[in-house]
Amino acid sequence: MFIETEGTPNPATLKFLPGRAVMGDAGTIDFIDADAVSGRSALADALFAIPGVSRVFLGNDFVSVTKADTTEWDDLRGQVLSTLMDHFVAGRPVVAEGVGVTEEAIAPEDAEIVVQIKDLLDTRVRPAVAGDGGDIVFRGYRNGVVRLTMQGACSGCPSSRATLKHGVENMLRHYVPEVVSVEQVD
């Protein structure tokens, strides 16, 4: 098995591509620290067991790992690669059954607007964000405000707020007039 490694716009995060599905069509999941795992992912548990790993993001076909400020990639990269290799070669599941991201309840009168928002996010935003080792997840819509979560490398990237407010918000407001603003939620 060969695992590629790519840099991201966030220098503390590397993207690891195992050449196979990680989460597949099940979405994405962002573990902001070891306490967030709570047995929900054997892979994330194994990665957090490596000293210096501070965040783990599981994408469709990649894993983004964020290092602590006191750790260097030269010291960490090989350990992460070894852990990923061991996990995938053993054929263990990536996450426990039923683990995923929840959305806020959507008012019935907003259903059509939410479909438009999700379509724009899926076709225009997510591919670019995934290319940088992260994801953008729809969390809710109410009173013209779209609630989104930046995950993976994008959550800690210095330019993520600007991307969210200037890029995503402007695009959504252009195509969906009902959108007033975009809000980052954790």
Short mmCIF file of C-alpha atoms in Angstrom, two decimals:
data_model
loop_
_atom_site.label_atom_id
_atom_site.label_comp_id
_atom_site.label_asym_id
_atom_site.label_seq_id
_atom_site.Cartn_x
_atom_site.Cartn_y
_atom_site.Cartn_z
CA MET A 1 0.00 0.00 0.00
CA PHE A 2 1.26 3.46 -0.92
CA ILE A 3 0.03 6.57 0.91
CA GLU A 4 0.63 9.95 -0.70
CA THR A 5 1.24 13.04 1.43
CA GLU A 6 0.29 16.58 0.39
CA GLY A 7 0.78 19.92 2.05
CA THR A 8 -2.18 22.19 2.75
CA PRO A 9 -2.52 25.98 3.06
CA ASN A 10 -2.34 25.40 6.82
CA PRO A 11 1.34 24.64 7.58
CA ALA A 12 0.35 22.68 10.71
CA THR A 13 -1.75 20.23 8.65
CA LEU A 14 -0.80 17.52 6.17
CA LYS A 15 -3.18 15.60 3.95
CA PHE A 16 -2.65 11.83 3.67
CA LEU A 17 -4.17 9.99 0.67
CA PRO A 18 -4.28 6.20 1.15
CA GLY A 19 -5.55 5.53 -2.39
CA ARG A 20 -8.88 4.19 -1.12
CA ALA A 21 -12.05 5.46 0.49
CA VAL A 22 -11.71 6.72 4.03
CA MET A 23 -15.23 7.94 4.81
CA GLY A 24 -16.55 7.39 1.27
CA ASP A 25 -20.09 8.63 0.82
CA ALA A 26 -20.67 8.71 4.59
CA GLY A 27 -19.60 12.36 4.74
CA THR A 28 -16.72 13.74 6.76
CA ILE A 29 -15.88 13.99 10.42
CA ASP A 30 -13.56 16.33 12.27
CA PHE A 31 -12.06 15.35 15.63
CA ILE A 32 -10.84 18.60 17.17
CA ASP A 33 -8.93 16.75 19.92
CA ALA A 34 -8.53 13.29 21.45
CA ASP A 35 -11.47 13.89 23.81
CA ALA A 36 -13.80 14.36 20.81
CA VAL A 37 -13.19 10.80 19.60
CA SER A 38 -14.71 8.93 22.57
CA GLY A 39 -14.43 5.58 20.81
CA ARG A 40 -16.19 6.85 17.67
CA SER A 41 -13.19 6.08 15.45
CA ALA A 42 -10.48 3.49 15.97
CA LEU A 43 -8.37 5.25 13.34
CA ALA A 44 -8.63 8.65 15.05
CA ASP A 45 -7.89 7.02 18.42
CA ALA A 46 -4.71 5.48 16.96
CA LEU A 47 -3.61 8.78 15.42
CA PHE A 48 -4.19 10.73 18.64
CA ALA A 49 -2.05 8.15 20.47
CA ILE A 50 0.93 9.58 18.55
CA PRO A 51 2.53 12.39 20.58
CA GLY A 52 2.18 15.67 18.69
CA VAL A 53 -1.10 14.96 16.86
CA SER A 54 -3.61 17.67 17.80
CA ARG A 55 -6.47 17.24 15.29
CA VAL A 56 -7.71 14.55 12.89
CA PHE A 57 -10.07 15.05 9.96
CA LEU A 58 -11.50 12.11 8.01
CA GLY A 59 -12.51 13.00 4.46
CA ASN A 60 -13.96 11.08 1.55
CA ASP A 61 -10.63 9.66 0.38
CA PHE A 62 -8.09 11.33 2.65
CA VAL A 63 -7.07 11.95 6.26
CA SER A 64 -5.83 15.38 7.36
CA VAL A 65 -3.68 15.47 10.47
CA THR A 66 -2.82 18.65 12.35
CA LYS A 67 0.29 18.74 14.50
CA ALA A 68 0.89 20.57 17.75
CA ASP A 69 2.97 23.76 17.55
CA THR A 70 5.79 22.09 19.49
CA THR A 71 6.10 19.20 17.02
CA GLU A 72 7.87 19.08 13.65
CA TRP A 73 6.57 17.15 10.63
CA ASP A 74 9.97 15.51 10.20
CA ASP A 75 9.37 13.78 13.55
CA LEU A 76 5.68 13.02 13.01
CA ARG A 77 5.11 12.12 9.34
CA GLY A 78 6.55 8.60 9.51
CA GLN A 79 4.53 7.69 12.60
CA VAL A 80 1.29 8.92 11.00
CA LEU A 81 2.04 6.99 7.79
CA SER A 82 2.76 3.83 9.77
CA THR A 83 -0.46 4.16 11.78
CA LEU A 84 -2.54 4.73 8.64
CA MET A 85 -0.88 1.80 6.87
CA ASP A 86 -1.48 -0.56 9.80
CA HIS A 87 -5.13 0.47 10.06
CA PHE A 88 -6.00 0.12 6.38
CA VAL A 89 -4.01 -3.09 5.82
CA ALA A 90 -5.81 -4.68 8.79
CA GLY A 91 -9.15 -3.75 7.19
CA ARG A 92 -10.57 -2.19 10.35
CA PRO A 93 -13.54 0.21 10.07
CA VAL A 94 -12.68 3.90 10.09
CA VAL A 95 -15.60 4.99 12.29
CA ALA A 96 -18.11 3.23 14.50
CA GLU A 97 -21.53 2.61 13.01
CA GLY A 98 -23.88 5.60 13.10
CA VAL A 99 -21.18 8.25 13.62
CA GLY A 100 -21.70 11.45 11.64
CA VAL A 101 -22.45 15.17 11.63
CA THR A 102 -25.88 16.45 12.58
CA GLU A 103 -27.74 19.38 11.10
CA GLU A 104 -30.18 21.73 12.78
CA ALA A 105 -33.85 21.15 11.99
CA ILE A 106 -34.94 23.02 8.86
CA ALA A 107 -38.28 24.83 8.72
CA PRO A 108 -40.52 23.35 5.99
CA GLU A 109 -40.79 26.72 4.24
CA ASP A 110 -36.97 26.84 3.96
CA ALA A 111 -36.56 23.37 2.43
CA GLU A 112 -36.21 24.60 -1.17
CA ILE A 113 -33.66 27.26 -0.18
CA VAL A 114 -31.62 24.67 1.75
CA VAL A 115 -31.56 22.36 -1.29
CA GLN A 116 -30.11 25.23 -3.37
CA ILE A 117 -27.53 26.07 -0.69
CA LYS A 118 -26.41 22.44 -0.33
CA ASP A 119 -26.17 22.02 -4.10
CA LEU A 120 -23.92 25.08 -4.40
CA LEU A 121 -21.76 23.93 -1.50
CA ASP A 122 -21.44 20.41 -2.95
CA THR A 123 -20.65 21.48 -6.53
CA ARG A 124 -18.69 24.72 -6.14
CA VAL A 125 -17.15 24.87 -2.67
CA ARG A 126 -16.49 21.38 -1.32
CA PRO A 127 -14.22 20.21 -4.16
CA ALA A 128 -11.89 23.19 -3.66
CA VAL A 129 -11.90 22.88 0.12
CA ALA A 130 -11.29 19.10 -0.08
CA GLY A 131 -8.31 19.80 -2.33
CA ASP A 132 -6.80 21.72 0.58
CA GLY A 133 -7.39 18.89 3.07
CA GLY A 134 -10.65 20.03 4.61
CA ASP A 135 -14.37 20.25 4.20
CA ILE A 136 -17.22 22.69 4.64
CA VAL A 137 -20.29 21.24 6.29
CA PHE A 138 -23.79 22.66 6.20
CA ARG A 139 -25.18 22.88 9.75
CA GLY A 140 -28.34 24.93 9.34
CA TYR A 141 -30.28 27.81 7.84
CA ARG A 142 -32.57 30.22 9.64
CA ASN A 143 -33.75 33.78 8.94
CA GLY A 144 -31.36 34.20 6.00
CA VAL A 145 -28.30 33.03 7.93
CA VAL A 146 -26.42 29.96 6.67
CA ARG A 147 -24.54 28.12 9.42
CA LEU A 148 -21.42 26.28 8.26
CA THR A 149 -18.50 24.47 9.84
CA MET A 150 -15.01 24.53 8.35
CA GLN A 151 -13.27 21.22 9.05
CA GLY A 152 -9.86 19.65 8.72
CA ALA A 153 -7.03 21.82 7.46
CA CYS A 154 -9.51 24.61 6.77
CA SER A 155 -10.58 24.95 10.39
CA GLY A 156 -7.21 26.26 11.50
CA CYS A 157 -6.13 27.94 8.30
CA PRO A 158 -5.46 31.67 8.67
CA SER A 159 -7.47 32.41 5.52
CA SER A 160 -10.53 30.30 6.40
CA ARG A 161 -12.58 33.20 7.82
CA ALA A 162 -11.92 35.27 4.70
CA THR A 163 -12.82 32.31 2.49
CA LEU A 164 -16.05 31.82 4.40
CA LYS A 165 -17.14 35.46 4.52
CA HIS A 166 -15.88 36.79 1.20
CA GLY A 167 -15.94 33.71 -1.00
CA VAL A 168 -18.74 31.46 0.22
CA GLU A 169 -21.03 34.17 1.54
CA ASN A 170 -20.77 36.27 -1.62
CA MET A 171 -21.41 33.25 -3.85
CA LEU A 172 -24.43 32.09 -1.84
CA ARG A 173 -25.89 35.61 -1.72
CA HIS A 174 -25.46 35.89 -5.49
CA TYR A 175 -27.23 32.62 -6.34
CA VAL A 176 -29.70 32.44 -3.44
CA PRO A 177 -31.15 35.93 -2.77
CA GLU A 178 -32.70 34.76 0.51
CA VAL A 179 -29.23 34.34 2.03
CA VAL A 180 -28.27 37.34 4.12
CA SER A 181 -25.04 36.08 5.68
CA VAL A 182 -22.87 33.06 6.48
CA GLU A 183 -21.85 32.18 10.01
CA GLN A 184 -19.06 29.88 11.18
CA VAL A 185 -20.10 27.39 13.88
CA ASP A 186 -17.91 24.88 15.67
#
